[in-house]
Coordinates of C-alpha atoms and ligand atoms in Angstrom, one line a residue:
X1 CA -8.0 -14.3 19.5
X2 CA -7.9 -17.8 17.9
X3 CA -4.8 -17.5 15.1
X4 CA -1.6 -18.9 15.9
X5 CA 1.4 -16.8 14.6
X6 CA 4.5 -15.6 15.0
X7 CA 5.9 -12.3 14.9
X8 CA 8.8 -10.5 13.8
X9 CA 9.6 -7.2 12.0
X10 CA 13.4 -6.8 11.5
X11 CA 12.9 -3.2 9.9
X12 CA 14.9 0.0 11.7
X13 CA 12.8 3.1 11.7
X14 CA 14.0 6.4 11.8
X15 CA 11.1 9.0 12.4
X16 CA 11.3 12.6 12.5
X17 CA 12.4 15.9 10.9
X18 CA 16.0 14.9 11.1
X19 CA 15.7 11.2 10.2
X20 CA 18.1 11.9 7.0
X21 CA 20.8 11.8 9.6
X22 CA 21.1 8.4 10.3
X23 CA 21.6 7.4 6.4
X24 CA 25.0 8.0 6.8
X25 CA 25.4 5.4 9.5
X26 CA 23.0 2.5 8.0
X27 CA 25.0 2.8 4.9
X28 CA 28.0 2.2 6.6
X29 CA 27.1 -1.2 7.4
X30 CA 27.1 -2.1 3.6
X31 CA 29.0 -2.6 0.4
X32 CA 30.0 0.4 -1.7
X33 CA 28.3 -0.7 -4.7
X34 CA 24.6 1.2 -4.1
X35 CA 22.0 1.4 -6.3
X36 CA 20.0 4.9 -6.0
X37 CA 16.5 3.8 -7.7
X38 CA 13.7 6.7 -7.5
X39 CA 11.0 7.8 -9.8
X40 CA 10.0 10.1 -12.2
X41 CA 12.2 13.2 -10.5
X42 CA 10.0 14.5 -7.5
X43 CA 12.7 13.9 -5.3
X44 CA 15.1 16.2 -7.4
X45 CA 12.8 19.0 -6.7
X46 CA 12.3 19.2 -3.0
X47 CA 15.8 18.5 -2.0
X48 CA 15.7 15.0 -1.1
X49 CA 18.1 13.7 -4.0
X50 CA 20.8 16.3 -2.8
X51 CA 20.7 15.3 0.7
X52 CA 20.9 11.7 -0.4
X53 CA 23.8 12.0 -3.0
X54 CA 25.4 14.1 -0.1
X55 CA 25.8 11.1 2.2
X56 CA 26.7 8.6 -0.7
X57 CA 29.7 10.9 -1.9
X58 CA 30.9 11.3 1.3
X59 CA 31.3 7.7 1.8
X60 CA 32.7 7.6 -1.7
X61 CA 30.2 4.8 -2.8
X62 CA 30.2 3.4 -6.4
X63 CA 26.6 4.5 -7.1
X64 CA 24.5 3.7 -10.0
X65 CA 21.0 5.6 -10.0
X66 CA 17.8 3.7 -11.8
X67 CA 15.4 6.9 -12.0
X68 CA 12.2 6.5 -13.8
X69 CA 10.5 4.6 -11.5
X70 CA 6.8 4.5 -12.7
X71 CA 3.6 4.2 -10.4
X72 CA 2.5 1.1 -10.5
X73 CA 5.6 -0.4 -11.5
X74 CA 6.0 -2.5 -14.7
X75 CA 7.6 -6.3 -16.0
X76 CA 9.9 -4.6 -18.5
X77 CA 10.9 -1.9 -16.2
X78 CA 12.2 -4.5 -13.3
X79 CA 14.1 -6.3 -16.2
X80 CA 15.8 -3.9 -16.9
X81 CA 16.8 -2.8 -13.3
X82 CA 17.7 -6.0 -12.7
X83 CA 20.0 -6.2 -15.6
X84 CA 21.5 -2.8 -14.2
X85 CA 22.6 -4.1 -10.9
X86 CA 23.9 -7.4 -11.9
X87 CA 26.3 -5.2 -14.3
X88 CA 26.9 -3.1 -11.2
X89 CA 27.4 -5.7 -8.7
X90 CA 25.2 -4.0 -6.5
X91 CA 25.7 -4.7 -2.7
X92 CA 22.6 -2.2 -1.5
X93 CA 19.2 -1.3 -2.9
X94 CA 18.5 2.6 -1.7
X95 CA 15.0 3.4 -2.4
X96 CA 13.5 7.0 -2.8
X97 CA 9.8 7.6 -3.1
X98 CA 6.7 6.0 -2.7
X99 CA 5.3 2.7 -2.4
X100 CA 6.0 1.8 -6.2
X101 CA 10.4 2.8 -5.8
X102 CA 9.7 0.4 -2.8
X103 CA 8.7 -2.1 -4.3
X104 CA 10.7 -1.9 -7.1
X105 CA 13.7 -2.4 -5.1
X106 CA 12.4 -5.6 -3.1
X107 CA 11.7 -7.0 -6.6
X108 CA 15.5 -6.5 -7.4
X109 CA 16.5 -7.7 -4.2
X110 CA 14.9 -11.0 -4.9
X111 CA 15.6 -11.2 -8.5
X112 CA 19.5 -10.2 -8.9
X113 CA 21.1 -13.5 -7.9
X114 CA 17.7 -15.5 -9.3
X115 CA 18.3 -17.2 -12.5
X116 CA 14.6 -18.1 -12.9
X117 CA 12.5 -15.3 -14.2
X118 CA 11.4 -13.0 -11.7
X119 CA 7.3 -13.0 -12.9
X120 CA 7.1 -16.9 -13.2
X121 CA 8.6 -17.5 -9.5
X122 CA 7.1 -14.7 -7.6
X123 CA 3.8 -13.9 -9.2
X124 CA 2.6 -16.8 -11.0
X125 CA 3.4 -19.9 -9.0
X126 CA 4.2 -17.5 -5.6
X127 CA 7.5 -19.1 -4.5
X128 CA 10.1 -17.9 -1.8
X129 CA 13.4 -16.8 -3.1
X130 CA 15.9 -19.7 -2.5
X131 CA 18.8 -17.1 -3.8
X132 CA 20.7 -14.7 -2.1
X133 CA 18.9 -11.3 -1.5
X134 CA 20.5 -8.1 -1.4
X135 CA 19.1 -5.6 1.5
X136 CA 16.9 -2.7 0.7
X137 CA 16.6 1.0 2.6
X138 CA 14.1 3.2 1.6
X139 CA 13.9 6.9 2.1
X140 CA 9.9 7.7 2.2
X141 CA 8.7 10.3 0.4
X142 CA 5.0 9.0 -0.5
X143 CA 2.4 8.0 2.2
X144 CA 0.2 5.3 1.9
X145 CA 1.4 1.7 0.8
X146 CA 3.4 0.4 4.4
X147 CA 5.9 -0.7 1.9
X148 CA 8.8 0.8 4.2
X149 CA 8.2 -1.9 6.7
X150 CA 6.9 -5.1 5.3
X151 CA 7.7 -7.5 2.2
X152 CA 5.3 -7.1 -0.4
X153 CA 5.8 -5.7 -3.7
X154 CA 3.7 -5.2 -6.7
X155 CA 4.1 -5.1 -10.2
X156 CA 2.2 -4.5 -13.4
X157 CA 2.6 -7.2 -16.4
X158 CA 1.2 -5.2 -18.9
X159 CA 1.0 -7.1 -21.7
X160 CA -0.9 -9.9 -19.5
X161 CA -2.8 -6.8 -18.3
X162 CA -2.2 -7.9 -14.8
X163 CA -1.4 -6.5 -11.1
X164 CA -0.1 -8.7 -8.7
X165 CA 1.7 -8.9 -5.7
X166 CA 3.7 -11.3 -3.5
X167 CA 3.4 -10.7 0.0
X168 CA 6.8 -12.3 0.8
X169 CA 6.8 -15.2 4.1
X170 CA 10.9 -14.3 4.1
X171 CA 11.2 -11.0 6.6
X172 CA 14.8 -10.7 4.8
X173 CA 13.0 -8.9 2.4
X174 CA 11.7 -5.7 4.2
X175 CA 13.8 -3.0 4.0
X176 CA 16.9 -2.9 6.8
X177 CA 16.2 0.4 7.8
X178 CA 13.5 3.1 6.5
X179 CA 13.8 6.7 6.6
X180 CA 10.4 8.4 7.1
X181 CA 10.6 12.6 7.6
X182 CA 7.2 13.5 7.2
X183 CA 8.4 17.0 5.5
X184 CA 9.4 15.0 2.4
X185 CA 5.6 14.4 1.9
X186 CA 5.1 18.0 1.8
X187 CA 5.6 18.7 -2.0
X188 CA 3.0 15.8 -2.7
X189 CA -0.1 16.8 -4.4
X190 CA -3.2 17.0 -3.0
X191 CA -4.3 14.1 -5.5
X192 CA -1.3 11.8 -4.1
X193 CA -2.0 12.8 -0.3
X194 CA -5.6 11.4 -0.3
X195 CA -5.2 8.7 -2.7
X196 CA -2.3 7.7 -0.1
X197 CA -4.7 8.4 2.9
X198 CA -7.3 5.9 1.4
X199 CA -4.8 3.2 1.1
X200 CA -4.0 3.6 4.2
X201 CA -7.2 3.6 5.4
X202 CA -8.6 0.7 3.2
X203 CA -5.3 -1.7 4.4
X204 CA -6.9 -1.2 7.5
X205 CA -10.4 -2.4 6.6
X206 CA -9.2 -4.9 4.8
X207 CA -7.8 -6.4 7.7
X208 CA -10.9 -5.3 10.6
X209 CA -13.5 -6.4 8.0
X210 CA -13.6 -10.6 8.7
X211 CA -13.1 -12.8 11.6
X212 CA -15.9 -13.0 14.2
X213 CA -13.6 -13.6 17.1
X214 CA -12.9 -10.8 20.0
X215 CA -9.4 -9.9 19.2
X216 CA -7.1 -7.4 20.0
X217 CA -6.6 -6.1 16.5
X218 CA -9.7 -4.9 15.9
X219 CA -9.5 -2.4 18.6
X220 CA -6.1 -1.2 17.3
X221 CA -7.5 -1.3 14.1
X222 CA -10.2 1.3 14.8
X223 CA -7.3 3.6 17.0
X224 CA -6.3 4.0 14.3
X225 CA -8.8 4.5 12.1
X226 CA -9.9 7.3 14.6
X227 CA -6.5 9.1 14.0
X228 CA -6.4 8.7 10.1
X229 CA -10.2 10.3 10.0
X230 CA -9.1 13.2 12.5
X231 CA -5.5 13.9 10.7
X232 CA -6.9 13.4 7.2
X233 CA -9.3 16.3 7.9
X234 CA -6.8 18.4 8.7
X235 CA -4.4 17.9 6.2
X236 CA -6.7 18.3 3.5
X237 CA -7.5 21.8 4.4
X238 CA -3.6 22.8 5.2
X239 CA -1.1 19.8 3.5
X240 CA 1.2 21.7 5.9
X241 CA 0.6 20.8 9.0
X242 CA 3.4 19.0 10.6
X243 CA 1.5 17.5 13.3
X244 CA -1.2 15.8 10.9
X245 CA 1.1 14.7 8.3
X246 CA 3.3 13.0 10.8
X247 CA 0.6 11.2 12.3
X248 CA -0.8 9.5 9.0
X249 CA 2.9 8.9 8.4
X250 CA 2.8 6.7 11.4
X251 CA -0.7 5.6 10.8
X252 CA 0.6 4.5 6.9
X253 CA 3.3 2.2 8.3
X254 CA 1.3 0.5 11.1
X255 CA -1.5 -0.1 8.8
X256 CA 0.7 -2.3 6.8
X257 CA 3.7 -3.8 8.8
X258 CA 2.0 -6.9 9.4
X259 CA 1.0 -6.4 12.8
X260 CA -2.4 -6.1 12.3
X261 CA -2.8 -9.7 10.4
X262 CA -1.5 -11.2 13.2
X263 CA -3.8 -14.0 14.7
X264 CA -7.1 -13.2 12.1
X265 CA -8.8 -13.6 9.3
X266 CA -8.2 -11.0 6.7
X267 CA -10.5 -9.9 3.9
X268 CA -8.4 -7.8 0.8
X269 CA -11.2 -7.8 -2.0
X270 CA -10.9 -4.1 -2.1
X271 CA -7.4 -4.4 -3.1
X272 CA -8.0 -7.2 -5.7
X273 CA -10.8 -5.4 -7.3
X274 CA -8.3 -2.2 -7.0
X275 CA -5.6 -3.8 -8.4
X276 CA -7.5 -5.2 -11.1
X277 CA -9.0 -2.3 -12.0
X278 CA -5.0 -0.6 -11.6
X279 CA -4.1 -3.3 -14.4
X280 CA -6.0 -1.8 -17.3
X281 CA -6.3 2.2 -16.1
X282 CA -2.7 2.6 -14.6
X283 CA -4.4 4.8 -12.3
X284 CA -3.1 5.9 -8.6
X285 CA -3.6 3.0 -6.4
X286 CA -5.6 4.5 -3.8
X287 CA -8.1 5.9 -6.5
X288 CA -8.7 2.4 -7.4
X289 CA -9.2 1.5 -4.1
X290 CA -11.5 4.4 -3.3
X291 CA -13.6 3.5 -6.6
X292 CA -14.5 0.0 -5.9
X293 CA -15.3 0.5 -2.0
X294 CA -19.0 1.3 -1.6
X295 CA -20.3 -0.6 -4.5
X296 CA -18.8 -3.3 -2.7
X297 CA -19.0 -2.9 1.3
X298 CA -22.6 -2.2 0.2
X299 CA -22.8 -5.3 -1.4
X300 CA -21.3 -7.3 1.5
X301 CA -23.0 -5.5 4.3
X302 CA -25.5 -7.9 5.4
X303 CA -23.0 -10.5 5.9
X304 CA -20.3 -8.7 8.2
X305 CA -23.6 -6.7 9.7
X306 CA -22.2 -6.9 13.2
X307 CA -19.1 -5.3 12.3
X308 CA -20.3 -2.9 9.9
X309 CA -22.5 -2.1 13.4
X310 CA -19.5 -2.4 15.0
X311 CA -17.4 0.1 12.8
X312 CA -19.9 2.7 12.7
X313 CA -20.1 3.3 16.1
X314 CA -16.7 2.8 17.5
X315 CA -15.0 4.6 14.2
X316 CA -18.0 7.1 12.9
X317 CA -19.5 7.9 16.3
X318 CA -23.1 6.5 14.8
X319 CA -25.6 6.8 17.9
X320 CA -27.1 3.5 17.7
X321 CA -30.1 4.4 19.7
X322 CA -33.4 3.3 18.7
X323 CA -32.1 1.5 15.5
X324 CA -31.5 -2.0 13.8
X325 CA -28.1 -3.4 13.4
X326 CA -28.5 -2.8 9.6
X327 CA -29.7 1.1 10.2
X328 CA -26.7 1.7 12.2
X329 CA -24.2 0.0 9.8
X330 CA -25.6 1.7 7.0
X331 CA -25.2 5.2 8.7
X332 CA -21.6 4.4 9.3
X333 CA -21.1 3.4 5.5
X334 CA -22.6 6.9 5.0
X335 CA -20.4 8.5 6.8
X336 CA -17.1 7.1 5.7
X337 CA -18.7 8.1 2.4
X338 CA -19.1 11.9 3.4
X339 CA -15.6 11.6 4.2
X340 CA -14.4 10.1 1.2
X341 CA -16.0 13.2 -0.5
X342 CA -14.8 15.6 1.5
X343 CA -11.3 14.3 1.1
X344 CA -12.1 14.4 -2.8
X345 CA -11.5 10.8 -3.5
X346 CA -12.5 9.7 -7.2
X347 CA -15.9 7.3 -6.3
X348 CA -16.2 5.5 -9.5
X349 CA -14.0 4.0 -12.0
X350 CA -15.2 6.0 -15.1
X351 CA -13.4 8.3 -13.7
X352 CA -10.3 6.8 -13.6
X353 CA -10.3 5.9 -17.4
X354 CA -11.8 2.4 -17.0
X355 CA -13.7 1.6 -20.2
X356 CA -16.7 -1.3 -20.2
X357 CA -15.2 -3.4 -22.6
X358 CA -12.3 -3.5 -19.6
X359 CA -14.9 -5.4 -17.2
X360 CA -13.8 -9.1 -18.8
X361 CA -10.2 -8.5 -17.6
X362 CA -10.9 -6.9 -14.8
X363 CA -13.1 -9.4 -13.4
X364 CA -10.0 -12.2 -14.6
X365 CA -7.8 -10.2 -12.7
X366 CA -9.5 -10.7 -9.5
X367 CA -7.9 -13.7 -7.7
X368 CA -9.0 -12.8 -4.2
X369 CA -12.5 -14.2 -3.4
X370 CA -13.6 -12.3 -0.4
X371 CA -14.1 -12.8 3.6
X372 CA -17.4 -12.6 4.9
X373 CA -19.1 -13.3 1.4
X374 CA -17.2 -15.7 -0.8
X375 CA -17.8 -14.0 -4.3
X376 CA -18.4 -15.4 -7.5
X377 CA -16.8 -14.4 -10.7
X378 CA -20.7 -13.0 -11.4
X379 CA -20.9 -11.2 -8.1
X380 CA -17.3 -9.4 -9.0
X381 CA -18.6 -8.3 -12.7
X382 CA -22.2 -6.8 -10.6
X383 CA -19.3 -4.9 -8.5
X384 CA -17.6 -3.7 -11.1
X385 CA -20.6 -2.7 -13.1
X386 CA -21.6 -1.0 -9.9
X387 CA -18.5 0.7 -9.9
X388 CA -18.2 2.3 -13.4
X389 CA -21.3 4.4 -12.7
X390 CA -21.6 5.0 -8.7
X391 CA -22.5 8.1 -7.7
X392 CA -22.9 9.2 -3.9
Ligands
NZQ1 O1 7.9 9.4 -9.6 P1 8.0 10.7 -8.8 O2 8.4 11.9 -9.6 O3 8.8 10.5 -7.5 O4 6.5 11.1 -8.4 C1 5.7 10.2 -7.6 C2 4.6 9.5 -8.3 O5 4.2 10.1 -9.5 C3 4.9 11.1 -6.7 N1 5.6 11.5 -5.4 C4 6.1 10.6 -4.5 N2 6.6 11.4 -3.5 C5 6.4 12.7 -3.8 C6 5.8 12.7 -5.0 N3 5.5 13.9 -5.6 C7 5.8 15.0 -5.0 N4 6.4 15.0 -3.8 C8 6.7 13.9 -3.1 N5 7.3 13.9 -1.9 O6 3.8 10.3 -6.3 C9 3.4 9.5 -7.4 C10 3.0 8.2 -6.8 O7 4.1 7.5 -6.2 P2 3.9 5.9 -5.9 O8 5.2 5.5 -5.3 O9 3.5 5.2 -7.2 O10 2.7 5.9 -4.9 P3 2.4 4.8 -3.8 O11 3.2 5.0 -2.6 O12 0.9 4.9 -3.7 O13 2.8 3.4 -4.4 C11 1.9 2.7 -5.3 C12 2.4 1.3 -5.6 O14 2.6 0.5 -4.4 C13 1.8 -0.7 -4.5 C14 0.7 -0.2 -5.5 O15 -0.1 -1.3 -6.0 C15 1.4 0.6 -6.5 O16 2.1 -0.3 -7.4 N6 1.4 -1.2 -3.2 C16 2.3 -1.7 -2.5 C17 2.0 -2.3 -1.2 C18 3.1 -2.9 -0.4 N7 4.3 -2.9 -0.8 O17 2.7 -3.4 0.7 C19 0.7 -2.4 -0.7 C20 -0.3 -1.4 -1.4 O18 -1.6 -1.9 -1.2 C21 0.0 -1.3 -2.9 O19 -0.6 -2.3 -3.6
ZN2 ZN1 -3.0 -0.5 -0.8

């Protein structure tokens, strides 16, 4: 392991079918000014709101709620929740949903008591906040981003038709505690569930994909990769299943907490192609993710070939008998590709609305460069062409 880090991740879990419970006593700890931010009204439907607004009236809190939370989060939207809570005097930022409500409430957090504008400082010249932050919870409802338990956020300037995000230095930023029942992901839809499982599983190769060092990640990287794979199968034949969806729960938030960046080299040109691509389709992030992947690990293959080699025996189970590094690598590529079918993951960006007169932005709105292949901005429009058209 040759990195030198440090390590620390302040965020209070509470797991399990009666995780709700502890809301009551987290809250405590806080001001009675709350901010109840959640998204387009999912969470009215499937009983989460009510057991949330239970627990704030009983503590008689001054709540405001900020609903409308889009995917993919926008400039104008964070505006005007920022706007909101300063009028409020908001003391605590209560998250419901997915990764985007998340998000949306770090972004606040760092932005109320900012006077500078909140794009500028965070997404365009990347600063810390020097202000004074006010905490986050989150109640999860949507599996996938590791946003419960780490201190990124991203947003969507639209008009600049870009996606960013700030992985924050500042651990003050995650959420103080997270509430993750894995029966509040029931009511997702199948499209949201595997979109979510990709994400998960592609913040995992993002970070196993680079570094040539023996390290310890790596082989928790692939545990869990092993238990995504086996869960996801069963989920997406019964969405039901308590067992499975409470293991990708776990998987979701371990895939993104920071652990596994911890003393490597990470990689993330999925996401930046993804997020790219998100920019100018709007479309669900793990879609974007899902779209870009082959074209590019295909593309890259060669130069990680002893962890592609790697990968597809330890994750897929390829019998490397008889065969070159670059047979065996490609066989594993195949089969996280059958899965990727079988889960009904969208495989190309056509399908996702992207347009060929998008490729010029999208390829702008790459800023990552790559691990094991430094790419140019040629090699990222070849990917992207690659992309609009692949078929398995
Ligand atoms: O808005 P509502 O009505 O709640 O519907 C949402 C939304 O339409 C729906 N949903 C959520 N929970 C549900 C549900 N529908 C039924 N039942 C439930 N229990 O799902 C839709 C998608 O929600 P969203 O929060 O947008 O999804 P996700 O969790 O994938 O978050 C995506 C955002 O997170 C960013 C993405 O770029 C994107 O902006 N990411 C954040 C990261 C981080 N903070 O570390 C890392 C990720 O790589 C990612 O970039
Ligand atoms: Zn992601």
């Amino acid at each position: 392991m040759l990195g030198n880090f440090s390590y620390c991740n302040p965020t209070k879990l509470y797991f399990g079918k009666d995780a709700i419970d502890s809301l009551s006593e987290e809250l405590a700890k806080y001001g009675d000014n709350i901010a109840f931010l959640y998204g387009g009204g999912s969470i009215k439907k499937n009983g989460v709101y009510d057991a949330i607004t239970k627990v704030l009236r009983a503590q008689n809190k001054n709540v405001i709620e900020i609903s409308g939370v889009m995917p993919n989060p926008t400039l104008d939207k964070l505006y005007e929740g920022i706007e909101a809570c300063r009028a409020h005097k908001t003391d605590f930022l209560l998250a419901a949903g997915g990764g985007s409500v998340c998000d949306y409430a770090k972004m606040i957090s760092v932005s109320m008591h900012c006077e500078e504008d909140p794009w500028d400082k965070y997404f365009v010249r990347f600063e810390e906040p020097d202000c004074k932050l006010v905490p986050v919870g989150c109640v999860l409802t949507m599996v996938g981003t590791g946003s419960e338990m780490n201190s990124s956020a991203v947003i969507t300037n639209t008009k600049e038709k870009l996606k960013m995000g700030h992985v924050f230095v500042d651990e003050n930023i995650m959420p103080k505690f997270s509430i993750l029942n894995p029966e509040y992901t029931f009511t997702l839809p199948h499209y949201q569930m595997v979109s979510g499982i990709y994400d998960i599983f592609s913040h995992i190769c993002e970070q196993y994909f680079s570094g040539e060092d023996d390290n310890t990640t790596d082989y928790i990287c692939e545990g869990l990769m092993r238990s995504l794979i086996h869960a996801s199968r069963i989920a997406n034949k019964d969405s039901q299943d308590y067992e499975a969806r409470s293991n990708i729960m776990w998987t979701a938030t371990w895939a993104l907490n920071t652990l596994l960046k911890k003393g490597k080299d990470t990689d993330w040109m999925v996401h930046s192609l993804g997020q790219a691509a998100g920019a100018v389709t709007d479309a669900a992030h793990g879609m974007t993710l899902s779209a870009v992947s082959m074209p590019y690990y295909k593309y890259i293959l060669e130069d990680g070939l002893h962890k592609f080699a790697r990968f597809a025996k330890t994750v897929w189970d390829v019998n490397g008998e008889g065969k070159t590094e670059k047979e065996i690598a490609s066989e594993g590529l195949d089969a996280m590709e059958d899965w990727m079918n079988e889960l009904g993951l969208v495989m190309n960006l056509s399908e996702l609305g992207a347009t060929w007169d998008m490729i010029d932005d999208m390829v702008k709105g790459t800023r990552v460069r790559g691990s094991y292949r430094i790419l140019t901005a040629d090699e990222i429009r070849k990917i992207f062409e690659t992309s609009m058209t692949y078929t398995s």
